[in-house]
Amino acid sequence: MSCAKLGSYNFCSDRVNYLGNNFIYSSSDFGRVDVYTTIRSYLKAGSGTRCYNASDPNLNSTAWFANYIGSFVTLITLEDFKSFVSTSQMKAFLGDSTNLKLFSGTPVSETVTNYYITKLFELDPTFSLLKLPDFFFCSSEIPLSAYTSLSQADALVILERYQKVCNETGDTQVTVALASNIQTVTQQTLVKLGNGSSALSISQITSMSSSVMVSSLSTLGRVTTWSQIQVTTMVQILTNSGFKLNSSDSLQSLGTLVAGISSSDIQTISATVLLQATTSTTFVSNILMASTVNQQTFVQQIISLNSIPAMIVVNVPDALATAIPPAMLVFGQGTVDINVLNNKKWTPDQSSMFFELLAETAFDIEQLSPYVLQGFTCKGIQNMKKSTILQLIHACRPRNDRPKVMLKESQLTCMYNQLRGGISQNFSEYPSDMLLYFESQDIQKNNCRSYFSKLGDADFSVVSSVLNKAPKLFLEATTCLGINSKSLSKDNVEVLGNMVCTLDGSYIENSDPSILEKLKSCKDFSNSQVAAMETLLLSGNTQYGNTSTWNIQTLKDLGILPLYLTRNFWSQFTSATKRQFLKSFLSTLRKEKTERTKLKSLFRQISSLLVKRAASCTVGNITQVIISDESFPFGYDSKQFEFCLDVSILKDNLDSICQKVDDENFQAVILKKLNQAFPSGIPDQDVQMLGPVSRAASLDDISRWNISTIDTLGALMKPEDGVWITAQSKAIITKYLSTSENSLGITELNMINSYLCSLDVDTLKTITTKSIRNAKPLNVTSCSPEQKKVLYEISNTSFRTYRYSSDNFYDLVKAYIGGAPVADVKILSAQNISMDIDIFRSLQLEVIKALTVDDVQALMGNSLRDLKLFENDPIIQTWVNLQPQSDLNRLGLDLINNRTEAITASPSSSGNTPSSNQPLSTTTSGGTTGSTTGSTSGSTSGGTSGGTSGSSSDSTTSDGQGSSIFNGVKLMTPLPSLFLAALLIALQQVLQQPA
C-alpha cells in the first residue's frame, strides 16, 4: 500500500483519499490504524518531504497534508507532524487553505493544532486572520500582533467572527487587541462591537461625541462587562451634554450605564421617579452593578417617600433590601406580610429584627428563605412553642434546592441547647454546622459513623478556637472508625470530609491520595499542610500522576489548591503553561473576591526569583492590550514593571492595573508614578480607582489624595481591597471630613464601619443620633473602652424610643453594648433578652466583674448553657472565679470556682481561728479582695493571692494537691516568708504577756 509501489502522484493521493473516505474496513483484515501506520512509515522514510518537489508540476501541490494524510489526520501525533515536513518547506504547507480546512474540519489532537498555529504565524507573521478558518479563531496560540496589526474595518470583521465562534471561551485580551485598532468610534462601530464595547480604552470613550453616545444607548446599555470608571466617564459625558436624569424612562434608557450615576446625582433625583424605575427588573439588576455607596443612596431616597416599616419593605426592591437600616424593620403586630419579607435578601442583623414575628404566623416554615432563617436567635425564639422552634431548626438543614443557611456559633449553640434530651439519630435533619457542638453522649455508638459522615459537611472554621473542638472531634472519630495510625484510608477520608481541613501535615502526607479532593473544600491551610500536599503531589502517587506528565489540565483539575502551593510545585511547569493557566484562574479568584494577601502570595510563588538586571525595559512595553491579559503582571519583576510602564498608559488604564497588581513592590511603583503624574494632588476620580494599591500608600501619599466625595471614601473602604492600618484609615477619614459639609453621616458610617475605631474620641462625639439610628450595626470590636463608651451613649440616645415601646431595643443597641455601664446592663437583665455569649464577652471587663450570678442568669436566659461551653475562655473564667461556688451551683452548669480564698484573722482576735463576729478577708486568684460573712463581695481592690495567716485546726483537711480545706474554704499553702512573719508575731505576743 505504500506510495513508492504505486507509482504516479495521482494514484498515490487518490488512494489515500479512497482508503480514508470510501473503503469499508469491516470486510478486510486490516483497519484504519494499519493503513496510517503504512502511510507514516513511507512518509518518514528518507530525508526531506516525500511526494513533494516544488519544481515538479505533478508534485508541487502545497496541499500536502490533505493529499497524503487526508482523513487519517485524526491519528497524527506531534512527533509525526514534525517528522513529515522540514521546517524550510513547512511555511508553504501551513498557509495552504486546503490544509487549514483539513485540520479545522476533523477532530485532531489539540497539541497538534496548537503547534500548527504556532508555526503558521512564526513562519509567516503577516498571515491574514481573514484566511483562518473559524475553528482556529479560539486558539490561544495566535499571537497578539496578528490582531493589533489590522485595519479598523478588518478588525471589526474579525471581532464579529471571534465573538460568534468563541462566545463562551473568548479571551478578553483578544477583544481588547482588536478594539485597539479602532480610530473613530461611531454608532455603527458600537453596534458591531456589541458586548465587546467594554474593550474600548478611556481615551477611546472620551473621544466619542455625546451625540453618538446618546444614539447608541440601546447598545451601550446592554454591555455587562463595563468597569466602574467606564460607566462613570460615559454618564459624565452624557449629563454634561444636557442628558437629564429626571424621569423613569431616562434612567431605564441608560441600561447598565446607570451604575455610573454618582451618589450626589442620585440624591437630586425625585424619590418618586426612582420608585417608578424599580418596576423594571432590568433596571434593578443594573443598579446592583453600581457601587455600594450608590445602592445605599438609592435605597435611602426610596425610604424617604414613606418611612413606615411595612411600606418600606414593599417599596424597596427585594435584591436591595440589605440596605434598609435595621431600625426601620421594627414592625407592629400584624402590620407586615411574611410573604413580602420572605422574598427579600437580608443580613442576619436585619432578619433578627423580625424573626420573633414567626411565632404568630401561619406561614409554612419549610418555605422560609435562608435569608429569613439566618435571623434565628435565642432571643427571637423565647416566645415560640417548642414545636415551632424544632421546625425552624429543621428548616435550616442542608437542602439541594437552596443555598446554605449561614449561621454563626451563638446561633448554632442555641439550636443545640434547644434540642437537648431529644436529639434524633437522623443527623441529616439538622444544620451541618450544628453537629459540631454535639456531645459524645448525644450519639449512639452504632450511629457514630453516620454522625461523622454528616459532620464532614460542616464548616469547622465556625468554631471558636478557645473551644478546641477539632482535636476532640477527631479523637472521637478515630475511635469510631478504628483509625490507629496517621495513614487514613480512602474510606476514612470519605467519612471525615471537611474534618481533614483540621488535620496536621503528617496525616495529609501519609493518607490515601483522595484526601486532596477533600482538601479542595478547605478555606485556608497552614504551612505544614501546604508542605504535606506538595510532598504527596510530587511523589507521583496520586491521581495527578508523575510530575513529568503534568500540564495545564493538571492545574485545572487541582481546583483551588494551586492558590496555596509554593515554588516547589510551580517549578514543575513552564512559564507558558503558568501564564495560560493564570488567565482563567486569576479571573475566577478575583470574581470570588479572594483575599488580597492570598493573591499576593500566589504571585510571589509563581514568579521567578531571578530579577533581570537591566537599565531599561527588556520584557516588553506595557500597553492596554498587555494589561488586559488576566495573568498580568506575570512575567514582570518590579524593576521591569517600573521601566516598561509609561505614565500615560498608567493614567489611561489605572483601574485595570490596580485591580490586577497585588505585590507591594509593584504597588509602590504605581503610587510613585501617580505622584509624578499629578504633582498637585491626585483627583477624586483617580483615587477611586486605586483599589488594593491604596493599601500600600504611605501617609505622605495619602496627603496627596483628594477625598472630597462619599464616592471616593466608599471606594477606598471596600473590604475586598484589603485591610487598612489605623494610621492610614484615620488619615483618609480625617481628609474626607476636612472638606466643608462632609460629616460622619449614615452612608459614611456604613462605609467606614470598623475603621471608626481609628478616630479620636472628639471626632466620634460629632456623630449624630440620626446617623447611628439609620446606619447598619457597626463593628466596634477594635475600639478602645473610651471610644466604646462614646458610641454606646450615642446609640443609647438614638434608640431610646424603642426602650419601652418594643422589645427591639436590645437588638438595635447590642452592637455598641461593649461601652455600656453596669447600671444599663443590669436594666437589660430584667428585659428577657437572652444575650448570646459573644455579646456577653464583648462587655467591658469591669462590667462583667460587677455582675452577680443572678444578673448573668437573667441576662443570658436561653443562652446560659454557653457559659459552660466557654468555661475555658479567659473572660468567662474571670467572672466564674469571682462568684461564690454556692451561687454557681444554682445554675446547674457544673461551673467550678477555681479561686483561692485566704483567711486572715483579725488582729484583735485571740486564738487561731477568726472571731465568729468578724468578717473573713478573702483574696481570690483573680486578684479580687473582699469581705464576706458567708458570701463573697464582688468589689475589687487588686489584692494579691497567696497570703494566709492563722494556724490550721482539726477542721482543716488536705485536698491532696498541696492545699488545705478549712471549713469548706480552700487554703493556699503558705509561703515560707509568711510562715516566718506569723511566727515572729506570735513570739512577740508571748513576750508581751505578763509573767
PDB file of N, CA and C in Angstrom, residues 921-947:
ATOM      1  N   SER A 921     -11.580  38.054 105.544  1.00  0.00           N
ATOM      2  CA  SER A 921     -10.958  38.767 104.430  1.00  0.00           C
ATOM      3  C   SER A 921     -10.504  37.726 103.431  1.00  0.00           C
ATOM      4  N   THR A 922     -11.039  37.770 102.204  1.00  0.00           N
ATOM      5  CA  THR A 922     -10.710  36.749 101.202  1.00  0.00           C
ATOM      6  C   THR A 922      -9.967  37.356 100.033  1.00  0.00           C
ATOM      7  N   THR A 923      -9.031  36.618  99.515  1.00  0.00           N
ATOM      8  CA  THR A 923      -8.290  37.042  98.331  1.00  0.00           C
ATOM      9  C   THR A 923      -8.404  35.959  97.280  1.00  0.00           C
ATOM     10  N   THR A 924      -8.887  36.302  96.106  1.00  0.00           N
ATOM     11  CA  THR A 924      -9.044  35.315  95.036  1.00  0.00           C
ATOM     12  C   THR A 924      -7.829  35.307  94.152  1.00  0.00           C
ATOM     13  N   SER A 925      -7.685  34.213  93.429  1.00  0.00           N
ATOM     14  CA  SER A 925      -6.560  34.110  92.493  1.00  0.00           C
ATOM     15  C   SER A 925      -6.702  35.084  91.349  1.00  0.00           C
ATOM     16  N   GLY A 926      -7.884  35.623  91.184  1.00  0.00           N
ATOM     17  CA  GLY A 926      -8.080  36.613  90.141  1.00  0.00           C
ATOM     18  C   GLY A 926      -7.695  37.991  90.600  1.00  0.00           C
ATOM     19  N   GLY A 927      -7.210  38.148  91.816  1.00  0.00           N
ATOM     20  CA  GLY A 927      -6.770  39.451  92.295  1.00  0.00           C
ATOM     21  C   GLY A 927      -7.907  40.276  92.841  1.00  0.00           C
ATOM     22  N   THR A 928      -8.914  39.660  93.461  1.00  0.00           N
ATOM     23  CA  THR A 928     -10.051  40.389  93.995  1.00  0.00           C
ATOM     24  C   THR A 928     -10.157  40.132  95.479  1.00  0.00           C
ATOM     25  N   THR A 929     -10.218  41.212  96.221  1.00  0.00           N
ATOM     26  CA  THR A 929     -10.306  41.085  97.660  1.00  0.00           C
ATOM     27  C   THR A 929     -11.625  41.648  98.133  1.00  0.00           C
ATOM     28  N   GLY A 930     -12.229  40.982  99.087  1.00  0.00           N
ATOM     29  CA  GLY A 930     -13.480  41.483  99.626  1.00  0.00           C
ATOM     30  C   GLY A 930     -13.705  40.888 100.994  1.00  0.00           C
ATOM     31  N   SER A 931     -14.833  41.210 101.595  1.00  0.00           N
ATOM     32  CA  SER A 931     -15.169  40.664 102.896  1.00  0.00           C
ATOM     33  C   SER A 931     -16.439  39.877 102.768  1.00  0.00           C
ATOM     34  N   THR A 932     -16.554  38.841 103.509  1.00  0.00           N
ATOM     35  CA  THR A 932     -17.748  38.008 103.444  1.00  0.00           C
ATOM     36  C   THR A 932     -18.072  37.414 104.799  1.00  0.00           C
ATOM     37  N   THR A 933     -19.317  37.244 105.025  1.00  0.00           N
ATOM     38  CA  THR A 933     -19.778  36.563 106.222  1.00  0.00           C
ATOM     39  C   THR A 933     -20.495  35.288 105.817  1.00  0.00           C
ATOM     40  N   GLY A 934     -20.280  34.889 104.632  1.00  0.00           N
ATOM     41  CA  GLY A 934     -20.936  33.696 104.120  1.00  0.00           C
ATOM     42  C   GLY A 934     -21.021  33.743 102.622  1.00  0.00           C
ATOM     43  N   SER A 935     -20.825  34.922 102.096  1.00  0.00           N
ATOM     44  CA  SER A 935     -20.763  35.085 100.646  1.00  0.00           C
ATOM     45  C   SER A 935     -19.661  36.075 100.330  1.00  0.00           C
ATOM     46  N   THR A 936     -19.233  36.085  99.090  1.00  0.00           N
ATOM     47  CA  THR A 936     -18.097  36.917  98.689  1.00  0.00           C
ATOM     48  C   THR A 936     -18.557  38.160  97.979  1.00  0.00           C
ATOM     49  N   SER A 937     -17.996  39.285  98.378  1.00  0.00           N
ATOM     50  CA  SER A 937     -18.340  40.544  97.708  1.00  0.00           C
ATOM     51  C   SER A 937     -17.703  40.584  96.343  1.00  0.00           C
ATOM     52  N   GLY A 938     -18.336  41.321  95.418  1.00  0.00           N
ATOM     53  CA  GLY A 938     -17.794  41.431  94.054  1.00  0.00           C
ATOM     54  C   GLY A 938     -16.877  42.611  93.902  1.00  0.00           C
ATOM     55  N   SER A 939     -16.592  43.414  94.949  1.00  0.00           N
ATOM     56  CA  SER A 939     -15.726  44.577  94.786  1.00  0.00           C
ATOM     57  C   SER A 939     -14.298  44.153  94.588  1.00  0.00           C
ATOM     58  N   THR A 940     -13.544  44.973  93.891  1.00  0.00           N
ATOM     59  CA  THR A 940     -12.154  44.640  93.574  1.00  0.00           C
ATOM     60  C   THR A 940     -11.210  45.639  94.204  1.00  0.00           C
ATOM     61  N   SER A 941     -10.046  45.131  94.585  1.00  0.00           N
ATOM     62  CA  SER A 941      -9.035  46.025  95.158  1.00  0.00           C
ATOM     63  C   SER A 941      -7.642  45.699  94.680  1.00  0.00           C
ATOM     64  N   GLY A 942      -7.539  44.818  93.711  1.00  0.00           N
ATOM     65  CA  GLY A 942      -6.214  44.487  93.170  1.00  0.00           C
ATOM     66  C   GLY A 942      -5.369  43.734  94.147  1.00  0.00           C
ATOM     67  N   GLY A 943      -5.951  43.011  95.087  1.00  0.00           N
ATOM     68  CA  GLY A 943      -5.204  42.251  96.072  1.00  0.00           C
ATOM     69  C   GLY A 943      -4.407  41.141  95.456  1.00  0.00           C
ATOM     70  N   THR A 944      -3.456  40.603  96.207  1.00  0.00           N
ATOM     71  CA  THR A 944      -2.589  39.534  95.731  1.00  0.00           C
ATOM     72  C   THR A 944      -2.882  38.273  96.496  1.00  0.00           C
ATOM     73  N   SER A 945      -3.055  37.173  95.758  1.00  0.00           N
ATOM     74  CA  SER A 945      -3.340  35.911  96.422  1.00  0.00           C
ATOM     75  C   SER A 945      -2.076  35.329  97.002  1.00  0.00           C
ATOM     76  N   GLY A 946      -2.265  34.455  97.926  1.00  0.00           N
ATOM     77  CA  GLY A 946      -1.108  33.740  98.439  1.00  0.00           C
ATOM     78  C   GLY A 946      -0.927  33.901  99.925  1.00  0.00           C
ATOM     79  N   GLY A 947      -1.443  34.959 100.562  1.00  0.00           N
ATOM     80  CA  GLY A 947      -1.202  35.179 101.979  1.00  0.00           C
ATOM     81  C   GLY A 947      -2.219  34.480 102.859  1.00  0.00           C
TER      82      GLY A 947
END
